[in-house]
Amino acid sequence: MINCDLINFQLDTVLKTTSKRTLANFLIYNFLRSELKKQIMEEKSNCAQVPISFLLCSSIDFFMQILLNIFPISALRIFARSHFDKRKMKMASEMAEDIRNSLIEIIQKSTWLHEKTKMNAIQKVKMMNMKIGHLKELEIPGELDLFHDSIISSRIDSSFYHLEKISEKFEIEQFMDFVASHLPILSNNDYFEAHAFYQSWKNRLVVNVPFLDDPFFDPTYPKYAKIANFGEAIAHEMGYGFDSEGRKRDETGKKNDWWTSEDSLEYEKRAQCFMNQHNGLHLDGNLTKSTKIDEMIADMIGVAVAWNAYNKIDFTNEPKIIGFEDYHMDKMFFRLTALNWCGADQGKSKVFGVNGVFSNMKTFAKAFNCPVGSPMNPEKKCELL
Ligand SMILES: [Zn+2]
């Protein structure tokens, strides 16, 4: 049994009976040890994931990583300003708008959603806040300086240690600014990763700068290729706004049931159809039920919306892909879309992303001439919207 009085008494005795020099050494030692541990942990997580690799990291990489960790937003801004083709940002934003309109159209055309549910769903898509690439706010002249005001006005005349403490304070300020909604994105390294993500609690879609680059996106790609990969990925992320959890939030991201009870029941029935299909495919069951179903819903919406956008392309001036000059364009769309699920670490459940999704699409069966009843054209199909 722990007796607090006893511990206090002992600490009190220790403090009183130990020499000041020993106590000071003990405190300094603990402080340094925790600081060093922080540095090593940081270095370890920044270098390759081999346990001893932190010893092999070059010092330039190391300091570069410290800088990126402390100033991710500023680094992103500088990168975008100096090394990024502005046309990409514009083109990607325009394509994201096309995808938004394509999703709205699909909701409008839904044969089972009631008017009230449709209206609310469309409102949610219209209000989806899209952050494509870096922060436009920081492009305003002088904004970057203003952003670093607390650092610039600090006394930067002393040691590396002092500088590090100022930056730590800056990191905390940025975090608190994000919590207080003064800063639109959380200052962290996630923005250096080549991906897009949807934040359901804010009804917001974020596309990172590195995602707007080869092999995901390039201004020179034919439009159908851009829709099949970038467009599909954006539509997939938007789809999370209508997965089993996302659909329970409104256009502001707040929990709010905007479905008619009849439509809610029908949605659950349709979602269950995917679940049964997935179980029938005997795919790996590592994911929880809701993660699986949400991924499938995002997949279905992603491809359906991209297909709808693809059908609006004016093909007169669209270049052909070398080696596929005579290949049927619709088939090409599905092939290019399927590439989105390619990757070294894709689990078996990703198989649904291609075979499961495509086998539910009449348009796929038509493009590839699959006979009714064949694996990729089953009689019983699942459909969401
Ligand atoms: Zn996903």
Short mmCIF file of C-alpha atoms and ligand atoms in Angstrom, two decimals:
data_model
loop_
_atom_site.label_atom_id
_atom_site.label_comp_id
_atom_site.label_asym_id
_atom_site.label_seq_id
_atom_site.Cartn_x
_atom_site.Cartn_y
_atom_site.Cartn_z
CA MET A 1 0.00 0.00 0.00
CA ILE A 2 1.31 3.43 -0.91
CA ASN A 3 1.36 5.98 1.80
CA CYS A 4 1.60 9.45 0.32
CA ASP A 5 2.66 11.01 3.57
CA LEU A 6 5.50 8.57 3.80
CA ILE A 7 6.70 9.38 0.25
CA ASN A 8 6.52 13.10 0.95
CA PHE A 9 8.36 12.61 4.15
CA GLN A 10 11.06 10.59 2.41
CA LEU A 11 11.46 13.13 -0.42
CA ASP A 12 11.64 15.85 2.13
CA THR A 13 14.36 13.95 4.00
CA VAL A 14 16.27 13.25 0.78
CA LEU A 15 16.16 16.90 -0.23
CA LYS A 16 17.30 18.01 3.18
CA THR A 17 20.10 15.51 3.66
CA THR A 18 21.62 15.41 0.15
CA SER A 19 24.23 17.96 -0.80
CA LYS A 20 23.17 20.80 -3.12
CA ARG A 21 25.86 19.83 -5.58
CA THR A 22 24.54 16.24 -5.90
CA LEU A 23 20.96 17.46 -6.27
CA ALA A 24 21.99 19.94 -8.97
CA ASN A 25 23.91 17.22 -10.84
CA PHE A 26 20.93 14.90 -10.61
CA LEU A 27 18.54 17.51 -12.05
CA ILE A 28 20.90 18.49 -14.88
CA TYR A 29 21.52 14.84 -15.71
CA ASN A 30 17.79 14.09 -15.95
CA PHE A 31 17.15 17.17 -18.04
CA LEU A 32 19.90 16.32 -20.50
CA ARG A 33 18.88 12.70 -20.68
CA SER A 34 15.29 13.59 -21.58
CA GLU A 35 16.45 16.16 -24.17
CA LEU A 36 18.82 13.66 -25.75
CA LYS A 37 16.15 11.00 -25.78
CA LYS A 38 13.85 13.40 -27.63
CA GLN A 39 16.53 14.06 -30.25
CA ILE A 40 17.29 10.39 -30.77
CA MET A 41 13.61 9.53 -31.03
CA GLU A 42 13.20 12.27 -33.58
CA GLU A 43 16.21 11.15 -35.56
CA LYS A 44 15.06 7.55 -35.46
CA SER A 45 11.63 8.34 -36.79
CA ASN A 46 13.00 10.53 -39.55
CA CYS A 47 15.56 8.16 -40.99
CA ALA A 48 14.75 4.80 -42.59
CA GLN A 49 12.92 2.44 -40.30
CA VAL A 50 15.91 0.23 -39.50
CA PRO A 51 16.40 0.31 -35.70
CA ILE A 52 20.03 1.39 -35.73
CA SER A 53 19.70 3.68 -38.72
CA PHE A 54 19.72 6.84 -36.63
CA LEU A 55 23.44 6.33 -36.31
CA LEU A 56 23.75 6.41 -40.09
CA CYS A 57 21.73 9.52 -40.77
CA SER A 58 23.82 12.28 -42.21
CA SER A 59 23.94 15.43 -40.13
CA ILE A 60 22.59 17.57 -42.99
CA ASP A 61 19.53 15.33 -43.29
CA PHE A 62 19.17 15.46 -39.55
CA PHE A 63 19.10 19.26 -39.33
CA MET A 64 16.90 19.45 -42.39
CA GLN A 65 14.44 17.15 -40.66
CA ILE A 66 14.50 19.30 -37.51
CA LEU A 67 13.65 22.31 -39.67
CA LEU A 68 10.85 20.49 -41.48
CA ASN A 69 9.43 19.26 -38.17
CA ILE A 70 9.33 22.73 -36.68
CA PHE A 71 8.28 24.66 -39.78
CA PRO A 72 6.21 22.28 -41.93
CA ILE A 73 3.78 24.93 -43.14
CA SER A 74 6.54 27.39 -44.00
CA ALA A 75 8.57 24.66 -45.71
CA LEU A 76 5.53 23.72 -47.78
CA ARG A 77 5.01 27.35 -48.76
CA ILE A 78 8.66 27.77 -49.82
CA PHE A 79 8.58 24.47 -51.73
CA ALA A 80 5.41 25.47 -53.56
CA ARG A 81 6.83 28.92 -54.35
CA SER A 82 10.20 27.77 -55.62
CA HIS A 83 9.76 24.28 -57.05
CA PHE A 84 6.14 23.80 -57.92
CA ASP A 85 4.39 24.28 -61.24
CA LYS A 86 1.48 26.62 -60.47
CA ARG A 87 -0.51 25.26 -63.42
CA LYS A 88 -0.88 21.99 -61.54
CA MET A 89 -2.65 23.65 -58.64
CA LYS A 90 -5.05 25.44 -60.98
CA MET A 91 -5.70 22.35 -63.08
CA ALA A 92 -6.20 20.15 -60.00
CA SER A 93 -8.61 22.66 -58.45
CA GLU A 94 -10.63 22.76 -61.67
CA MET A 95 -10.72 18.99 -61.87
CA ALA A 96 -11.79 18.74 -58.22
CA GLU A 97 -14.70 21.07 -59.08
CA ASP A 98 -15.63 18.82 -62.03
CA ILE A 99 -15.62 15.87 -59.67
CA ARG A 100 -17.76 17.77 -57.17
CA ASN A 101 -20.31 18.49 -59.93
CA SER A 102 -20.20 14.90 -61.10
CA LEU A 103 -21.06 13.67 -57.59
CA ILE A 104 -23.91 16.19 -57.36
CA GLU A 105 -25.24 14.88 -60.66
CA ILE A 106 -25.12 11.28 -59.44
CA ILE A 107 -27.06 12.22 -56.30
CA GLN A 108 -29.60 14.12 -58.42
CA LYS A 109 -30.08 11.09 -60.68
CA SER A 110 -30.51 8.65 -57.79
CA THR A 111 -33.61 6.55 -58.33
CA TRP A 112 -34.33 5.83 -54.68
CA LEU A 113 -33.29 8.89 -52.60
CA HIS A 114 -36.20 11.17 -51.67
CA GLU A 115 -36.09 14.87 -52.60
CA LYS A 116 -35.38 15.99 -49.03
CA THR A 117 -32.42 13.62 -48.63
CA LYS A 118 -31.12 14.56 -52.07
CA MET A 119 -31.25 18.25 -51.24
CA ASN A 120 -29.32 17.76 -47.99
CA ALA A 121 -26.76 15.50 -49.66
CA ILE A 122 -26.19 18.01 -52.47
CA GLN A 123 -25.84 20.80 -49.91
CA LYS A 124 -23.15 18.76 -48.18
CA VAL A 125 -21.21 18.25 -51.43
CA LYS A 126 -21.55 21.93 -52.35
CA MET A 127 -20.26 23.02 -48.93
CA MET A 128 -17.34 20.57 -48.92
CA ASN A 129 -14.33 22.69 -48.17
CA MET A 130 -11.49 21.73 -50.49
CA LYS A 131 -7.87 22.55 -49.72
CA ILE A 132 -5.94 21.71 -52.86
CA GLY A 133 -2.20 21.99 -52.44
CA HIS A 134 -0.57 24.52 -50.14
CA LEU A 135 -2.26 27.27 -48.12
CA LYS A 136 -3.42 30.04 -50.42
CA GLU A 137 -3.60 32.32 -47.36
CA LEU A 138 0.20 32.37 -47.13
CA GLU A 139 0.57 33.55 -50.73
CA ILE A 140 -0.51 37.08 -49.79
CA PRO A 141 2.63 39.27 -49.68
CA GLY A 142 3.88 39.69 -46.13
CA GLU A 143 1.72 36.84 -44.77
CA LEU A 144 4.64 34.47 -44.29
CA ASP A 145 6.45 37.06 -42.15
CA LEU A 146 3.31 37.70 -40.16
CA PHE A 147 2.93 33.98 -39.65
CA HIS A 148 6.39 33.87 -38.03
CA ASP A 149 5.91 37.04 -36.06
CA SER A 150 6.55 35.48 -32.66
CA ILE A 151 9.85 34.03 -33.90
CA ILE A 152 10.98 37.17 -35.73
CA SER A 153 10.33 39.36 -32.70
CA SER A 154 12.15 36.93 -30.39
CA ARG A 155 15.70 37.60 -29.27
CA ILE A 156 17.64 35.41 -31.70
CA ASP A 157 21.16 36.21 -30.60
CA SER A 158 22.20 33.29 -28.50
CA SER A 159 22.79 29.59 -28.51
CA PHE A 160 21.39 26.73 -30.56
CA TYR A 161 19.64 25.71 -27.38
CA HIS A 162 17.89 29.08 -27.10
CA LEU A 163 16.81 28.88 -30.74
CA GLU A 164 15.44 25.42 -30.19
CA LYS A 165 13.37 26.62 -27.25
CA ILE A 166 11.96 29.50 -29.32
CA SER A 167 10.97 27.06 -32.06
CA GLU A 168 9.38 24.70 -29.55
CA LYS A 169 7.29 27.60 -28.31
CA PHE A 170 6.36 28.40 -31.91
CA GLU A 171 5.26 24.79 -32.46
CA ILE A 172 2.99 24.97 -29.42
CA GLU A 173 1.55 28.30 -30.61
CA GLN A 174 0.74 26.81 -34.02
CA PHE A 175 -0.93 23.84 -32.40
CA MET A 176 -3.06 26.10 -30.18
CA ASP A 177 -3.92 28.28 -33.20
CA PHE A 178 -5.18 25.20 -35.00
CA VAL A 179 -7.23 24.12 -31.98
CA ALA A 180 -8.71 27.63 -31.81
CA SER A 181 -9.41 27.48 -35.61
CA HIS A 182 -7.10 30.44 -36.35
CA LEU A 183 -4.95 28.13 -38.46
CA PRO A 184 -6.80 26.07 -41.11
CA ILE A 185 -4.43 23.10 -41.02
CA LEU A 186 -2.58 21.35 -38.24
CA SER A 187 1.10 22.06 -38.47
CA ASN A 188 2.68 18.65 -38.97
CA ASN A 189 4.58 16.50 -41.42
CA ASP A 190 1.50 14.83 -42.88
CA TYR A 191 1.44 17.44 -45.63
CA PHE A 192 4.68 16.09 -47.11
CA GLU A 193 3.04 12.77 -47.90
CA ALA A 194 1.67 12.14 -51.37
CA HIS A 195 -1.97 11.67 -50.53
CA ALA A 196 -5.41 13.21 -50.18
CA PHE A 197 -7.73 12.82 -47.19
CA TYR A 198 -11.22 13.72 -46.03
CA GLN A 199 -11.96 15.09 -42.55
CA SER A 200 -15.58 14.21 -41.83
CA TRP A 201 -15.83 16.37 -38.70
CA LYS A 202 -15.06 19.44 -40.83
CA ASN A 203 -16.52 18.26 -44.15
CA ARG A 204 -13.14 19.09 -45.60
CA LEU A 205 -11.04 17.54 -48.31
CA VAL A 206 -7.29 18.08 -48.25
CA VAL A 207 -5.01 17.33 -51.19
CA ASN A 208 -1.32 17.52 -50.33
CA VAL A 209 1.13 19.24 -52.66
CA PRO A 210 3.19 16.06 -53.31
CA PHE A 211 -0.01 14.34 -54.51
CA LEU A 212 -0.19 16.81 -57.38
CA ASP A 213 2.84 15.28 -58.98
CA ASP A 214 3.96 12.43 -61.18
CA PRO A 215 2.81 9.58 -61.15
CA PHE A 216 -0.52 10.76 -59.70
CA PHE A 217 -0.93 13.95 -61.61
CA ASP A 218 0.71 15.86 -64.40
CA PRO A 219 -0.62 18.60 -66.71
CA THR A 220 0.62 16.66 -69.74
CA TYR A 221 -1.44 13.53 -68.99
CA PRO A 222 -4.52 13.08 -71.17
CA LYS A 223 -7.67 14.27 -69.42
CA TYR A 224 -9.12 10.74 -69.22
CA ALA A 225 -5.99 9.56 -67.41
CA LYS A 226 -6.19 12.45 -64.95
CA ILE A 227 -9.83 11.67 -64.22
CA ALA A 228 -9.12 7.96 -63.86
CA ASN A 229 -6.41 8.46 -61.24
CA PHE A 230 -6.51 11.91 -59.64
CA GLY A 231 -10.26 12.38 -60.22
CA GLU A 232 -11.09 8.93 -58.89
CA ALA A 233 -8.95 9.51 -55.79
CA ILE A 234 -10.71 12.82 -55.08
CA ALA A 235 -14.14 11.23 -55.61
CA HIS A 236 -13.10 8.36 -53.33
CA GLU A 237 -12.27 10.86 -50.57
CA MET A 238 -15.56 12.69 -51.13
CA GLY A 239 -17.23 9.30 -50.82
CA TYR A 240 -16.22 9.17 -47.15
CA GLY A 241 -18.69 11.99 -46.59
CA PHE A 242 -21.38 9.40 -47.40
CA ASP A 243 -19.99 6.26 -45.79
CA SER A 244 -21.71 4.65 -42.80
CA GLU A 245 -20.24 7.25 -40.40
CA GLY A 246 -19.84 10.23 -42.74
CA ARG A 247 -23.50 10.21 -43.75
CA LYS A 248 -24.45 10.99 -40.16
CA ARG A 249 -22.77 14.40 -40.37
CA ASP A 250 -24.13 17.47 -42.12
CA GLU A 251 -22.54 20.09 -44.39
CA THR A 252 -20.71 21.69 -41.46
CA GLY A 253 -19.33 18.35 -40.27
CA LYS A 254 -21.56 18.28 -37.18
CA LYS A 255 -23.44 15.12 -36.22
CA ASN A 256 -26.91 15.62 -37.59
CA ASP A 257 -29.34 13.13 -39.06
CA TRP A 258 -30.50 14.66 -42.35
CA TRP A 259 -31.89 11.45 -43.88
CA THR A 260 -35.55 10.52 -44.09
CA SER A 261 -36.07 7.36 -42.05
CA GLU A 262 -37.09 5.49 -45.20
CA ASP A 263 -33.86 6.48 -47.02
CA SER A 264 -31.79 5.60 -43.97
CA LEU A 265 -33.20 2.06 -43.98
CA GLU A 266 -32.65 1.70 -47.71
CA TYR A 267 -29.05 2.92 -47.35
CA GLU A 268 -28.34 0.30 -44.68
CA LYS A 269 -29.83 -2.38 -46.91
CA ARG A 270 -27.64 -1.32 -49.82
CA ALA A 271 -24.52 -1.14 -47.64
CA GLN A 272 -25.26 -4.66 -46.39
CA CYS A 273 -25.33 -5.84 -50.01
CA PHE A 274 -21.64 -4.83 -50.34
CA MET A 275 -20.82 -6.51 -47.05
CA ASN A 276 -22.36 -9.80 -48.22
CA GLN A 277 -20.52 -9.54 -51.51
CA HIS A 278 -17.25 -8.87 -49.71
CA ASN A 279 -17.75 -11.88 -47.44
CA GLY A 280 -18.54 -13.97 -50.52
CA LEU A 281 -15.17 -13.02 -52.02
CA HIS A 282 -13.41 -14.51 -48.94
CA LEU A 283 -11.13 -11.52 -48.61
CA ASP A 284 -8.92 -11.00 -45.61
CA GLY A 285 -10.84 -10.11 -42.51
CA ASN A 286 -8.25 -8.02 -40.68
CA LEU A 287 -10.27 -4.86 -41.04
CA THR A 288 -13.17 -4.13 -38.74
CA LYS A 289 -16.63 -4.33 -40.24
CA SER A 290 -17.14 -0.57 -40.39
CA THR A 291 -13.68 0.13 -41.90
CA LYS A 292 -14.37 -2.46 -44.59
CA ILE A 293 -17.80 -1.18 -45.46
CA ASP A 294 -16.63 2.46 -45.48
CA GLU A 295 -13.73 1.65 -47.79
CA MET A 296 -16.07 -0.21 -50.15
CA ILE A 297 -18.53 2.68 -50.19
CA ALA A 298 -15.73 5.16 -50.93
CA ASP A 299 -14.49 2.83 -53.69
CA MET A 300 -17.94 2.54 -55.26
CA ILE A 301 -18.60 6.28 -55.15
CA GLY A 302 -15.06 7.02 -56.36
CA VAL A 303 -15.29 4.97 -59.55
CA ALA A 304 -18.94 5.85 -60.30
CA VAL A 305 -18.24 9.59 -59.99
CA ALA A 306 -15.03 9.39 -62.03
CA TRP A 307 -16.85 7.39 -64.74
CA ASN A 308 -19.57 10.03 -64.90
CA ALA A 309 -16.92 12.78 -65.26
CA TYR A 310 -15.04 10.73 -67.87
CA ASN A 311 -18.19 10.59 -69.99
CA LYS A 312 -18.20 14.37 -70.32
CA ILE A 313 -14.76 14.56 -71.93
CA ASP A 314 -14.47 15.95 -75.42
CA PHE A 315 -12.15 13.40 -77.00
CA THR A 316 -11.37 15.33 -80.21
CA ASN A 317 -7.98 16.55 -79.02
CA GLU A 318 -7.20 13.92 -76.41
CA PRO A 319 -3.85 12.22 -77.05
CA LYS A 320 -3.66 8.42 -77.07
CA ILE A 321 -1.29 6.50 -74.86
CA ILE A 322 1.63 5.08 -76.85
CA GLY A 323 1.08 1.40 -77.57
CA PHE A 324 -2.65 1.70 -76.92
CA GLU A 325 -3.64 3.78 -79.95
CA ASP A 326 -6.35 1.38 -81.07
CA TYR A 327 -7.47 0.39 -77.60
CA HIS A 328 -11.09 1.05 -76.66
CA MET A 329 -11.28 4.24 -74.54
CA ASP A 330 -13.81 2.87 -72.03
CA LYS A 331 -11.61 -0.15 -71.41
CA MET A 332 -8.69 2.22 -70.99
CA PHE A 333 -10.58 4.16 -68.34
CA PHE A 334 -11.12 1.02 -66.25
CA ARG A 335 -7.53 -0.11 -66.70
CA LEU A 336 -6.18 3.26 -65.60
CA THR A 337 -8.56 3.35 -62.65
CA ALA A 338 -7.48 -0.13 -61.57
CA LEU A 339 -3.91 1.17 -61.28
CA ASN A 340 -5.03 3.22 -58.26
CA TRP A 341 -5.12 0.03 -56.21
CA CYS A 342 -1.63 -1.03 -57.23
CA GLY A 343 1.01 -0.90 -54.57
CA ALA A 344 3.55 -3.00 -52.76
CA ASP A 345 1.65 -3.22 -49.48
CA GLN A 346 -1.95 -3.60 -50.64
CA GLY A 347 -3.76 -6.23 -48.62
CA LYS A 348 -6.16 -8.75 -50.09
CA SER A 349 -9.15 -6.61 -49.13
CA LYS A 350 -8.00 -4.17 -51.81
CA VAL A 351 -9.09 -6.76 -54.35
CA PHE A 352 -12.61 -5.53 -53.75
CA GLY A 353 -11.49 -2.13 -54.95
CA VAL A 354 -11.04 -3.51 -58.45
CA ASN A 355 -12.99 -6.76 -58.92
CA GLY A 356 -15.75 -5.97 -56.44
CA VAL A 357 -16.37 -2.43 -57.63
CA PHE A 358 -16.10 -3.16 -61.36
CA SER A 359 -18.33 -6.24 -61.19
CA ASN A 360 -21.08 -4.00 -59.78
CA MET A 361 -20.87 -1.66 -62.77
CA LYS A 362 -23.01 -2.37 -65.83
CA THR A 363 -20.73 0.00 -67.76
CA PHE A 364 -17.72 -2.22 -67.05
CA ALA A 365 -19.52 -5.34 -68.26
CA LYS A 366 -20.51 -3.47 -71.40
CA ALA A 367 -16.97 -2.16 -72.09
CA PHE A 368 -15.41 -5.62 -71.69
CA ASN A 369 -18.32 -7.59 -73.14
CA CYS A 370 -18.68 -9.81 -70.06
CA PRO A 371 -21.53 -12.32 -70.42
CA VAL A 372 -24.29 -12.08 -67.79
CA GLY A 373 -23.55 -14.45 -64.94
CA SER A 374 -19.75 -14.37 -65.41
CA PRO A 375 -17.67 -13.38 -62.35
CA MET A 376 -17.27 -9.78 -63.50
CA ASN A 377 -20.91 -9.43 -64.53
CA PRO A 378 -23.04 -11.14 -61.87
CA GLU A 379 -26.81 -10.94 -62.21
CA LYS A 380 -27.17 -9.54 -58.72
CA LYS A 381 -25.32 -6.25 -58.42
CA CYS A 382 -24.96 -3.90 -55.45
CA GLU A 383 -25.52 -0.20 -56.01
CA LEU A 384 -25.25 2.62 -53.53
CA LEU A 385 -26.45 6.00 -54.75
ZN ZN B 1 -9.88 4.92 -48.88
#
